[in-house]
PDB file of N, CA and C in Angstrom:
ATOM      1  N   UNK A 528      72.305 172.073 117.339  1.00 88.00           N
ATOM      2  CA  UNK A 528      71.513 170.939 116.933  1.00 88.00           C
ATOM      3  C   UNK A 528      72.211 170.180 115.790  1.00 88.00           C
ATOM      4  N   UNK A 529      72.608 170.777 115.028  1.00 93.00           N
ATOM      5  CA  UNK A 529      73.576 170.195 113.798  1.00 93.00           C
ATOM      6  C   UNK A 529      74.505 169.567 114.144  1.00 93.00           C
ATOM      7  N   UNK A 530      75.220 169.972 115.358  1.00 94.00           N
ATOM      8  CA  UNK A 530      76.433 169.330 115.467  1.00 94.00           C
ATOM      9  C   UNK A 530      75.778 167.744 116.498  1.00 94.00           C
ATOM     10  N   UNK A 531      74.792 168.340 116.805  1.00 93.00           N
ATOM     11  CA  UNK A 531      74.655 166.994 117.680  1.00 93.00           C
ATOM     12  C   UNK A 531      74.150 165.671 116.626  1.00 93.00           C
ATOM     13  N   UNK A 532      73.191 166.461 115.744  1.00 96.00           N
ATOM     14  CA  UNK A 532      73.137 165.203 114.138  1.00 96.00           C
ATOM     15  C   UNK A 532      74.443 164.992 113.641  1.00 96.00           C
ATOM     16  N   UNK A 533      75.454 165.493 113.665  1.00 96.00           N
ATOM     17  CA  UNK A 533      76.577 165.284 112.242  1.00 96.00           C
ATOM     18  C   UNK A 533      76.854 163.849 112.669  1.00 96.00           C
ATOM     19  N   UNK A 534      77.209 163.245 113.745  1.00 96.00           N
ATOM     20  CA  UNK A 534      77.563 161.869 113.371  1.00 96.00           C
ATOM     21  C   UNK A 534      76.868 160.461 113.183  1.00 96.00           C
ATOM     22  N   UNK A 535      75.480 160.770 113.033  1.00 95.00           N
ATOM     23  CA  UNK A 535      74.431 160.188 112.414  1.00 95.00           C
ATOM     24  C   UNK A 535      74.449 160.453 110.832  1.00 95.00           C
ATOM     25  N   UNK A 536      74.307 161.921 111.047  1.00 96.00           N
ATOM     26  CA  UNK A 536      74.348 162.486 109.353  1.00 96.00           C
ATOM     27  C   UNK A 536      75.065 161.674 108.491  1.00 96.00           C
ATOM     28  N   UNK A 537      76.548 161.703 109.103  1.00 97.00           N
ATOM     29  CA  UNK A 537      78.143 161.156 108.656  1.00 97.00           C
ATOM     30  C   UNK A 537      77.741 159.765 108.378  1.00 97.00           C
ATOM     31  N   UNK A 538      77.122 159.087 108.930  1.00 97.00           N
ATOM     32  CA  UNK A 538      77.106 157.437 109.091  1.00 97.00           C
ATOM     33  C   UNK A 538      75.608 157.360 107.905  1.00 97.00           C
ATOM     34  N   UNK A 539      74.515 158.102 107.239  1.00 97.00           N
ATOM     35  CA  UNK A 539      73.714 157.948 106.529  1.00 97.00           C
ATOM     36  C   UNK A 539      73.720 158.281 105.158  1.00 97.00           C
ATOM     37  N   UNK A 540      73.365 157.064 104.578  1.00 97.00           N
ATOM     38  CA  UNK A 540      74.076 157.020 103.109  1.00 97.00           C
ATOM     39  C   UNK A 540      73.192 158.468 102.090  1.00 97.00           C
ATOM     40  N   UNK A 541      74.258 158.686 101.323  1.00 97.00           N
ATOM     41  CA  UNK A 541      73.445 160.346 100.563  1.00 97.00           C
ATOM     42  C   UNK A 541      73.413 159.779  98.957  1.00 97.00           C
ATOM     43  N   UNK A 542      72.947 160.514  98.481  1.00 96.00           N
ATOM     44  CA  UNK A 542      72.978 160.373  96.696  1.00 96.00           C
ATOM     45  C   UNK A 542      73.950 160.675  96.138  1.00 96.00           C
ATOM     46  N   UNK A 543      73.845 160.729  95.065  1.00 96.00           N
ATOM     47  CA  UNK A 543      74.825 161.561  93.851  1.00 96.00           C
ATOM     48  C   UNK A 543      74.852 162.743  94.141  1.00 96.00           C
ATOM     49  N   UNK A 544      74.177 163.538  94.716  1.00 96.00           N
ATOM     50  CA  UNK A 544      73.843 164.758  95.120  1.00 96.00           C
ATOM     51  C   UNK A 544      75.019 165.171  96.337  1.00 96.00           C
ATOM     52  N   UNK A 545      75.180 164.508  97.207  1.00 96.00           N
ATOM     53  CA  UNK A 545      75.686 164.338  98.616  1.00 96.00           C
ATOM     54  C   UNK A 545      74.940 164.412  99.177  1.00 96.00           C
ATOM     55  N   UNK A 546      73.624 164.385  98.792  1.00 96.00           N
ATOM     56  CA  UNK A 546      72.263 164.368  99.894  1.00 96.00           C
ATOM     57  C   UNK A 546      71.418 163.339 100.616  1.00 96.00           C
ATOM     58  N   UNK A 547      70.957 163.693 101.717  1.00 96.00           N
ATOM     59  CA  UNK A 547      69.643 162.669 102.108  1.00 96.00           C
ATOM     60  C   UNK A 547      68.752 162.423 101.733  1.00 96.00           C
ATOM     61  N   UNK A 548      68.246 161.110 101.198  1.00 94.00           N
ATOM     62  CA  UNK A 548      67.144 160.815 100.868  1.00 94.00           C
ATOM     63  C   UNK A 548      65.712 161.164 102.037  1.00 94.00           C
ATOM     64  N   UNK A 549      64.466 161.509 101.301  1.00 90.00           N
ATOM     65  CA  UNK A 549      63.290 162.229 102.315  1.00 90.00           C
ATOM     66  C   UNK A 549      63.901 161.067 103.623  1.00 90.00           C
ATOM     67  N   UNK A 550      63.917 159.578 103.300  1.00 91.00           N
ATOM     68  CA  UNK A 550      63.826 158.583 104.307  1.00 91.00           C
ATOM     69  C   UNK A 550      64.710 158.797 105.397  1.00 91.00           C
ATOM     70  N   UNK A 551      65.734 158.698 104.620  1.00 94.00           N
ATOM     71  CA  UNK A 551      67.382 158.771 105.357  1.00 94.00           C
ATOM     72  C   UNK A 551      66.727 160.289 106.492  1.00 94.00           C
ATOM     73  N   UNK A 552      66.638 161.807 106.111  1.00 93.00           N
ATOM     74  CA  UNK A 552      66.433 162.910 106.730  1.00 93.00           C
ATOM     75  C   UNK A 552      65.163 162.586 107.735  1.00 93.00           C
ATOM     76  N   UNK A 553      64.258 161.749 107.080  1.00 90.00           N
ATOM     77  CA  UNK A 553      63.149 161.552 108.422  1.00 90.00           C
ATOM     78  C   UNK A 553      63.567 160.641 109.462  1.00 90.00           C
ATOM     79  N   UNK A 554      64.785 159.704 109.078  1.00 92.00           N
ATOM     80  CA  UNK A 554      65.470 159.139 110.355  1.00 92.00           C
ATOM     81  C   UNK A 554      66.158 159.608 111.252  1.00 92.00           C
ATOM     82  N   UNK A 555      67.019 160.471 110.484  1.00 94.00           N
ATOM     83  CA  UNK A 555      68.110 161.628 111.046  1.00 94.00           C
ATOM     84  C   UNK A 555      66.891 162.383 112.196  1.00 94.00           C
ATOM     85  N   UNK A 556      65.756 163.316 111.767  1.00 92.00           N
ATOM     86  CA  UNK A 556      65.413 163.712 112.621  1.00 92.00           C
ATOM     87  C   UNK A 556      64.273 163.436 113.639  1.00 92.00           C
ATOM     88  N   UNK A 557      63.931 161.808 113.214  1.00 90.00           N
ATOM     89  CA  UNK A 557      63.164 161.044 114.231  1.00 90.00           C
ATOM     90  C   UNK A 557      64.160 160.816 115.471  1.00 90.00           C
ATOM     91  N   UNK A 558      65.158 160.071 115.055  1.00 92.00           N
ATOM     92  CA  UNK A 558      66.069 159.574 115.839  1.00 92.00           C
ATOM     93  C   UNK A 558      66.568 160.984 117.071  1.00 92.00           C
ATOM     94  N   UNK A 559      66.798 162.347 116.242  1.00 92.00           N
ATOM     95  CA  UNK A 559      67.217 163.348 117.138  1.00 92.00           C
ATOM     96  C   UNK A 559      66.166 163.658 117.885  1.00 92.00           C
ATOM     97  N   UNK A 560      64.960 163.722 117.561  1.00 89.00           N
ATOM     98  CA  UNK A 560      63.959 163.711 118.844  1.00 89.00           C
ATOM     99  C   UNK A 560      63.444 163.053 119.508  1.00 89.00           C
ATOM    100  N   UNK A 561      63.628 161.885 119.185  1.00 89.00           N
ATOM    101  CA  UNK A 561      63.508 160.802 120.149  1.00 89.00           C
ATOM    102  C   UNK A 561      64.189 160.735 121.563  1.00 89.00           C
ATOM    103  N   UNK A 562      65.841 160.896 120.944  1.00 90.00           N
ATOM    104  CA  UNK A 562      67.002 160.780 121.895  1.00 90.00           C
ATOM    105  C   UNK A 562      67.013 162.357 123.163  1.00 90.00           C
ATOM    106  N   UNK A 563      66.719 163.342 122.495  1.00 89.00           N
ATOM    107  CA  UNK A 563      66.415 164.613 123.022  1.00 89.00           C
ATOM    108  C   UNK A 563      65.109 164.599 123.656  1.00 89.00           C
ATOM    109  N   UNK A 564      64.451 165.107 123.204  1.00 83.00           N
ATOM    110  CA  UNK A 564      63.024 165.262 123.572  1.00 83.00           C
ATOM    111  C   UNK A 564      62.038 164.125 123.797  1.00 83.00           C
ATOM    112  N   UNK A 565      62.522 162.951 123.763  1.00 84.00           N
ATOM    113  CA  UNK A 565      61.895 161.532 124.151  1.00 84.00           C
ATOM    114  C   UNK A 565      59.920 162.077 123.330  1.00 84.00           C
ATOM    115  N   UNK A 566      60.033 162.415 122.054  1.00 80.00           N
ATOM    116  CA  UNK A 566      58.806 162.037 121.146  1.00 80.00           C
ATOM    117  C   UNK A 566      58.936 161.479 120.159  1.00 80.00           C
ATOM    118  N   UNK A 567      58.482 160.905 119.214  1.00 79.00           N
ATOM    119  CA  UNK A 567      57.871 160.613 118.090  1.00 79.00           C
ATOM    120  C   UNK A 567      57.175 161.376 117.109  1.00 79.00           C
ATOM    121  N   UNK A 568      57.653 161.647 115.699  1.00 76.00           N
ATOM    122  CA  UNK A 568      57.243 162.782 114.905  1.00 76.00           C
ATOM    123  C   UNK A 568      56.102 161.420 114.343  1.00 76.00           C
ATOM    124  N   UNK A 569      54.841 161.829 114.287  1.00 74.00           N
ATOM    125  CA  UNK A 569      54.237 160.277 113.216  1.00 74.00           C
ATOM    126  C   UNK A 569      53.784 161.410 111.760  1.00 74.00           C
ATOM    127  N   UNK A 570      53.879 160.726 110.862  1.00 69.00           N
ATOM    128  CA  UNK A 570      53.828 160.860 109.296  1.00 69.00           C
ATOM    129  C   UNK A 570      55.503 161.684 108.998  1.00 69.00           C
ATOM    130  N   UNK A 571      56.388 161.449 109.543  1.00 73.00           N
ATOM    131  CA  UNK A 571      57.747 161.973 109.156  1.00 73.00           C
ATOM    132  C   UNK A 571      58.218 160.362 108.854  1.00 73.00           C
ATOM    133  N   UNK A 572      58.452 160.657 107.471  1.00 65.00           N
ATOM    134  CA  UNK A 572      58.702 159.044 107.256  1.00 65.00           C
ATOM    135  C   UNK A 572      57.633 157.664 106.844  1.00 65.00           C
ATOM    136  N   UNK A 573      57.953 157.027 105.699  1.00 61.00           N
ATOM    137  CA  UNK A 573      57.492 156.531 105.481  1.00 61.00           C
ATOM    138  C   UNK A 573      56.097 155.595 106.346  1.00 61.00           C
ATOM    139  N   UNK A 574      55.229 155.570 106.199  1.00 53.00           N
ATOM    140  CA  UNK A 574      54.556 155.014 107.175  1.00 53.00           C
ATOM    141  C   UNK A 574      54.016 153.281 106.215  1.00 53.00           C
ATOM    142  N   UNK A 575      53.762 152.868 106.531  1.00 52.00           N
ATOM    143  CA  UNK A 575      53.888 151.350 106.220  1.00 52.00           C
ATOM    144  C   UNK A 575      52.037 150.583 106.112  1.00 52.00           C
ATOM    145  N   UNK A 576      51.432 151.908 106.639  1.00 51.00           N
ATOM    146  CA  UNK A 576      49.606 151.612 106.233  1.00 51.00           C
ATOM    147  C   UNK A 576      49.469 152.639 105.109  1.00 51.00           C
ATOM    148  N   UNK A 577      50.245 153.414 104.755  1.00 53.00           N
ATOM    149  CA  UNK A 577      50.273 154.090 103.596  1.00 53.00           C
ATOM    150  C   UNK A 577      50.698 153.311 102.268  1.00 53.00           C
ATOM    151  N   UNK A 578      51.277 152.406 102.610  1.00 50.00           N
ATOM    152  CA  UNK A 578      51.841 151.680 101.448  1.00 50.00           C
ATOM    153  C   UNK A 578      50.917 150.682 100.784  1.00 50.00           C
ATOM    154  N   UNK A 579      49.915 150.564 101.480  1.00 50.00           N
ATOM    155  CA  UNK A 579      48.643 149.648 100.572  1.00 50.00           C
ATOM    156  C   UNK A 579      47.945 150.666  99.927  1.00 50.00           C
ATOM    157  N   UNK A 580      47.307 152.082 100.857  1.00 47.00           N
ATOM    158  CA  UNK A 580      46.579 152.838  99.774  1.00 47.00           C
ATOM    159  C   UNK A 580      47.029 153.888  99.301  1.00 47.00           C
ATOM    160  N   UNK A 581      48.293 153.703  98.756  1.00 49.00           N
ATOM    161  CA  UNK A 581      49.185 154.484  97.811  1.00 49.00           C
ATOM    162  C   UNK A 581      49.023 153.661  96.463  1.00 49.00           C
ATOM    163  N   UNK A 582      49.274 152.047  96.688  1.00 50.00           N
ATOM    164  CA  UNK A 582      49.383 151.517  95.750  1.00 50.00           C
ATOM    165  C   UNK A 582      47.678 151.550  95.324  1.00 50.00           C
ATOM    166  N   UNK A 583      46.861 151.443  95.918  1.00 51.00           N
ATOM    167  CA  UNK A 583      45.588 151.281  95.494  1.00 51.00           C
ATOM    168  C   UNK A 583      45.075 152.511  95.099  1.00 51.00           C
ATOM    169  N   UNK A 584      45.900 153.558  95.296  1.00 52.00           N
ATOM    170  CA  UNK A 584      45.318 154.851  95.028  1.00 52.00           C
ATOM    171  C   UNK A 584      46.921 155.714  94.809  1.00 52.00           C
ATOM    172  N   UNK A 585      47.540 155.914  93.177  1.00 53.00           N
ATOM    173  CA  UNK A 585      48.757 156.422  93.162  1.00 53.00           C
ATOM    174  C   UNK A 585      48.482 158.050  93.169  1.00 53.00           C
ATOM    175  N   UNK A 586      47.131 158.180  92.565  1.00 59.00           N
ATOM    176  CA  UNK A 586      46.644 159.805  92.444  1.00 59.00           C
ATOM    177  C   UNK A 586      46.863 160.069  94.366  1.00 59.00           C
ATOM    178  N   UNK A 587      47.591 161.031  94.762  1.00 52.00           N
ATOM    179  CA  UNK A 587      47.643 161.220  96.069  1.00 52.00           C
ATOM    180  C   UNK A 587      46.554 162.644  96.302  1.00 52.00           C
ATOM    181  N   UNK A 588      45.956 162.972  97.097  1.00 57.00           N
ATOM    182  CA  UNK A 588      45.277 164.421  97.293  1.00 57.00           C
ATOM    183  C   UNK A 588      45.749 165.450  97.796  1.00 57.00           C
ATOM    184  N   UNK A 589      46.722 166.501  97.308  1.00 53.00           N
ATOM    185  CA  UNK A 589      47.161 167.175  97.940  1.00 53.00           C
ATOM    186  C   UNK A 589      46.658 167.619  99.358  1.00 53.00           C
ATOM    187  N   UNK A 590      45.627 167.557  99.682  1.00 58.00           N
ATOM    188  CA  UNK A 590      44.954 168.215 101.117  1.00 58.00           C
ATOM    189  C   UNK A 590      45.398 166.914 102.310  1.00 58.00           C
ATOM    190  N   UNK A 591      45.463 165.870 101.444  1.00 65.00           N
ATOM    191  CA  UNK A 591      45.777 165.009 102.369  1.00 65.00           C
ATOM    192  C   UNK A 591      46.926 164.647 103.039  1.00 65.00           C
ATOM    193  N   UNK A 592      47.926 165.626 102.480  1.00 72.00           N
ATOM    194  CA  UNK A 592      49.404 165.461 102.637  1.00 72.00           C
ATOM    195  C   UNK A 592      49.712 165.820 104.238  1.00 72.00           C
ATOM    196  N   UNK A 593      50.964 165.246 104.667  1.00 77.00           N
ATOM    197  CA  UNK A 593      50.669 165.403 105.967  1.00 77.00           C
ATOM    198  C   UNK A 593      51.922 167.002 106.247  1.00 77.00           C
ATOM    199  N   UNK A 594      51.369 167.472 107.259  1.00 76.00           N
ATOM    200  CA  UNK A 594      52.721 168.259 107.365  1.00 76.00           C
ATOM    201  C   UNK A 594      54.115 168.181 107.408  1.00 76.00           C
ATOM    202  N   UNK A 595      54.191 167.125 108.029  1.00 75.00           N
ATOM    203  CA  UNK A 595      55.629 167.140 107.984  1.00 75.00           C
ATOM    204  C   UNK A 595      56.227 166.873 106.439  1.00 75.00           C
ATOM    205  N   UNK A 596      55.301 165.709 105.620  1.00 80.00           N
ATOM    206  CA  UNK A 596      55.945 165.711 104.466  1.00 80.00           C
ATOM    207  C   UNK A 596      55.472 166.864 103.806  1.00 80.00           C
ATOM    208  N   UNK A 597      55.091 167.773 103.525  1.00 84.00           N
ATOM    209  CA  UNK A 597      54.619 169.368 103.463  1.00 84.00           C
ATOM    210  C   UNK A 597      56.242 170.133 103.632  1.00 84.00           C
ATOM    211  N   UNK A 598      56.590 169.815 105.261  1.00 84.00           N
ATOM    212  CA  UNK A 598      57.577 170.413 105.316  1.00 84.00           C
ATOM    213  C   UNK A 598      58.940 170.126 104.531  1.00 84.00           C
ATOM    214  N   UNK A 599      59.031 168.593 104.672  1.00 82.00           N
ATOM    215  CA  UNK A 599      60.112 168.091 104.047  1.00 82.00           C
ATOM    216  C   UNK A 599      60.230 168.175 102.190  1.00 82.00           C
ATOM    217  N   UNK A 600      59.145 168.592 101.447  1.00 86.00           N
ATOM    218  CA  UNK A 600      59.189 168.884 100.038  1.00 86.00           C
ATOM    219  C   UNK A 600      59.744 170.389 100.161  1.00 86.00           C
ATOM    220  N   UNK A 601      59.043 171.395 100.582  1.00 87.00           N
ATOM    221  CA  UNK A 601      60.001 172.956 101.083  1.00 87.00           C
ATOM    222  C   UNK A 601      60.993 172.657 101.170  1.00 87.00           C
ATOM    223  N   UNK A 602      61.738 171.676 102.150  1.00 89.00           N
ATOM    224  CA  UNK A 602      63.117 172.117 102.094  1.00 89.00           C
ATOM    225  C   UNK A 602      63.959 171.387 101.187  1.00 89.00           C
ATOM    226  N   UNK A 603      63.156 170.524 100.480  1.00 89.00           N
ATOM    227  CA  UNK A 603      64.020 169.684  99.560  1.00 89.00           C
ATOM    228  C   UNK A 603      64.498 170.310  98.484  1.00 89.00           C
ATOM    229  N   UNK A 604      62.910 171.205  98.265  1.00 90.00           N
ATOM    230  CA  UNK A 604      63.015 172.059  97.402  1.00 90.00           C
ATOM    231  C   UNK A 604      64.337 173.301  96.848  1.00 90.00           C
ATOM    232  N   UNK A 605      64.484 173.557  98.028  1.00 91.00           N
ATOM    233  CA  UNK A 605      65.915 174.434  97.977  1.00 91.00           C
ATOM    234  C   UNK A 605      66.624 173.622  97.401  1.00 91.00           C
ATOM    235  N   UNK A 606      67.160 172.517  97.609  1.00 90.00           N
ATOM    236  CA  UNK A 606      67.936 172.008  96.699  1.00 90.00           C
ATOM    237  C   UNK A 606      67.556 171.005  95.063  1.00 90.00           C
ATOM    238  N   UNK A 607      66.807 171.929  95.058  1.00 91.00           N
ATOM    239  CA  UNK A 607      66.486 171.359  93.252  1.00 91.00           C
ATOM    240  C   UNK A 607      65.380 170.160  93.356  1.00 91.00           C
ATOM    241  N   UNK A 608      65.315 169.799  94.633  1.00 90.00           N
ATOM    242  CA  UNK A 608      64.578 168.354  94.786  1.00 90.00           C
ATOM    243  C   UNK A 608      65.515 166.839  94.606  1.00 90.00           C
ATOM    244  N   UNK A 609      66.474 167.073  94.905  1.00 93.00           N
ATOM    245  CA  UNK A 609      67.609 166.225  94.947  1.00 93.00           C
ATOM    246  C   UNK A 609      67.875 165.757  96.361  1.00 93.00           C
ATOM    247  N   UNK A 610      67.523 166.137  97.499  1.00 94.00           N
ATOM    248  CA  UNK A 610      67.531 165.341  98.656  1.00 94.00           C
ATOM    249  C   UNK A 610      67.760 166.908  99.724  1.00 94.00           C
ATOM    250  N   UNK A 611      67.923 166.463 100.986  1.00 94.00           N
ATOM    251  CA  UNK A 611      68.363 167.255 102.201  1.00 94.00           C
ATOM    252  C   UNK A 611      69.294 167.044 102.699  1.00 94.00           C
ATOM    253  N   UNK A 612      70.232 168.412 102.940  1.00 96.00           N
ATOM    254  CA  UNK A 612      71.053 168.542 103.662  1.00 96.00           C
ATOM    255  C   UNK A 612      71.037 168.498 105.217  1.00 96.00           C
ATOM    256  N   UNK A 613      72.032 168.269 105.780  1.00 96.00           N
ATOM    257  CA  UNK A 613      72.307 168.155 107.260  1.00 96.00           C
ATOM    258  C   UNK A 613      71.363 169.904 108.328  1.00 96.00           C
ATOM    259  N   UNK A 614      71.691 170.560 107.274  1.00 96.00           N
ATOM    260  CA  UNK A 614      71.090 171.700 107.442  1.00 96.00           C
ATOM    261  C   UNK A 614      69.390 171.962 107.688  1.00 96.00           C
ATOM    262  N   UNK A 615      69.139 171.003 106.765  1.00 94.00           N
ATOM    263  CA  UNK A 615      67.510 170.798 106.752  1.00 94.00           C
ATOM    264  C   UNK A 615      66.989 169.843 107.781  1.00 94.00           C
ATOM    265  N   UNK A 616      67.940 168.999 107.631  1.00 94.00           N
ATOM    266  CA  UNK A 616      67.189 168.024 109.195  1.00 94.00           C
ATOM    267  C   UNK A 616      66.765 168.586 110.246  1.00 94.00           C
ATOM    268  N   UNK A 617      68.160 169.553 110.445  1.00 95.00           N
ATOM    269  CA  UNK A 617      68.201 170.375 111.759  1.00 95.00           C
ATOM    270  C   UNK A 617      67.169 171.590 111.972  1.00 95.00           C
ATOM    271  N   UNK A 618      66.419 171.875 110.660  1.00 93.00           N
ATOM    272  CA  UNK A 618      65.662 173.042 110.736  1.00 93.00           C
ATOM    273  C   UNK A 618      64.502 172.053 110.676  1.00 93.00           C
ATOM    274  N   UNK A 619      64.154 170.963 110.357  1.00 90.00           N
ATOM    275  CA  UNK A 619      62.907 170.736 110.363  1.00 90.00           C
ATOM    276  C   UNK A 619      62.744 170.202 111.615  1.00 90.00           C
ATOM    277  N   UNK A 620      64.011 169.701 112.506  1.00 90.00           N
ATOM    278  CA  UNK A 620      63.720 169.056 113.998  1.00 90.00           C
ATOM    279  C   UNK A 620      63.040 170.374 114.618  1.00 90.00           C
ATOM    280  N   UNK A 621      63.842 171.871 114.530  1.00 90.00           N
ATOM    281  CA  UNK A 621      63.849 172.819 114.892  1.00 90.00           C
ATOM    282  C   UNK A 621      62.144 173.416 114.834  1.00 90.00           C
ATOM    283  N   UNK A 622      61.519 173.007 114.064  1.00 87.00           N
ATOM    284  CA  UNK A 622      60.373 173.619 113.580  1.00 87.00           C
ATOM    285  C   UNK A 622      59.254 173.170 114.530  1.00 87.00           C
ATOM    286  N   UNK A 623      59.918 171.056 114.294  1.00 83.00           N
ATOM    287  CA  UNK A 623      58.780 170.120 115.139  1.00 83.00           C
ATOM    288  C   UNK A 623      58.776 170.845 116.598  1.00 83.00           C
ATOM    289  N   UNK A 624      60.421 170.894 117.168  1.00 83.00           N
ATOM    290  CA  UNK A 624      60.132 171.321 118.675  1.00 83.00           C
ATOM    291  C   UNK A 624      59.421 172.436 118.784  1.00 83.00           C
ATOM    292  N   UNK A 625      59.518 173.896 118.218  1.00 84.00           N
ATOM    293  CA  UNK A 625      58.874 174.941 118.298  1.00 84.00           C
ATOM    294  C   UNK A 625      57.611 174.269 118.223  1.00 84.00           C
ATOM    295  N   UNK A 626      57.178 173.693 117.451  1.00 80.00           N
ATOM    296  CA  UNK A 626      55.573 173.375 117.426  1.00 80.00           C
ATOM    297  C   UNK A 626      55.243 172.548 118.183  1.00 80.00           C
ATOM    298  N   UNK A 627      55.916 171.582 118.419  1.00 77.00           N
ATOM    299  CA  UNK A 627      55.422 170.861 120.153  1.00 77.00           C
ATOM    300  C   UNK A 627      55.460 171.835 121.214  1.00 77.00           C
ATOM    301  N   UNK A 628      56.353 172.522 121.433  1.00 76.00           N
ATOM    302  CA  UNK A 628      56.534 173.495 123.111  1.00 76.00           C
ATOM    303  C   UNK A 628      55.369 174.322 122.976  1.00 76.00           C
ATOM    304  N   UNK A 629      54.779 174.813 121.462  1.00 76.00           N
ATOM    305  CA  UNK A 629      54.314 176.100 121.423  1.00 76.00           C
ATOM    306  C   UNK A 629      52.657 175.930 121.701  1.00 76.00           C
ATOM    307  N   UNK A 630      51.974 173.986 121.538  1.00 71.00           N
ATOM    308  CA  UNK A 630      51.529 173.646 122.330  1.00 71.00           C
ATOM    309  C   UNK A 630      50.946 173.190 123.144  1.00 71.00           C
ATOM    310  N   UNK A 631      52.261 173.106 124.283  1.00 60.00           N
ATOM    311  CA  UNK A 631      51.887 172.997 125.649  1.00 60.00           C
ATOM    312  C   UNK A 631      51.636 174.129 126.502  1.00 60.00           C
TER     313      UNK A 631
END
């Protein structure tokens, strides 16, 4: 799975860190399941009706958090909170498919 991201990975801009931004990694692994598994992850990635009641509401509710961004703070976490590696994309695509196949 990694190797099939690296030349997306390669082409998406990283930090000071050498890392992916949450955005950049939720493209990386929208885009890989899209192209593979022809789905759509929704709340991986910025969502754009979130952006009015974020601003109208910056206190966020933890319960309200969605999983995937759930998932994507865990693995950011490993790295200090400085972004995701190529490594993490691939485990969080890895996670979505297990949890889509697991069900059907």
């Amino acid at each position: 799975m990694e190797a099939a991201m690296q030349a997306t990975y390669q082409a998406l801009p990283k930090n000071r860190h050498g890392l992916l931004s949450r955005n950049a990694a939720a493209h990386l692994v929208q885009r890989y399941v899209m192209l593979v598994d022809r789905y759509s992850i929704r709340g991986l990635g910025p969502d754009p009706a979130d952006a009015k009641t974020e601003a109208s509401n910056p206190q966020r509710n933890p319960q309200e958090t969605s999983a995937p961004e759930k998932l994507l703070s865990l693995l950011e976490s490993q790295h200090g909170g400085h972004g995701l590696a190529l490594r993490d994309a691939a485990s969080l695509a890895v996670m979505f498919r297990k949890l889509v196949m697991d069900l059907d």
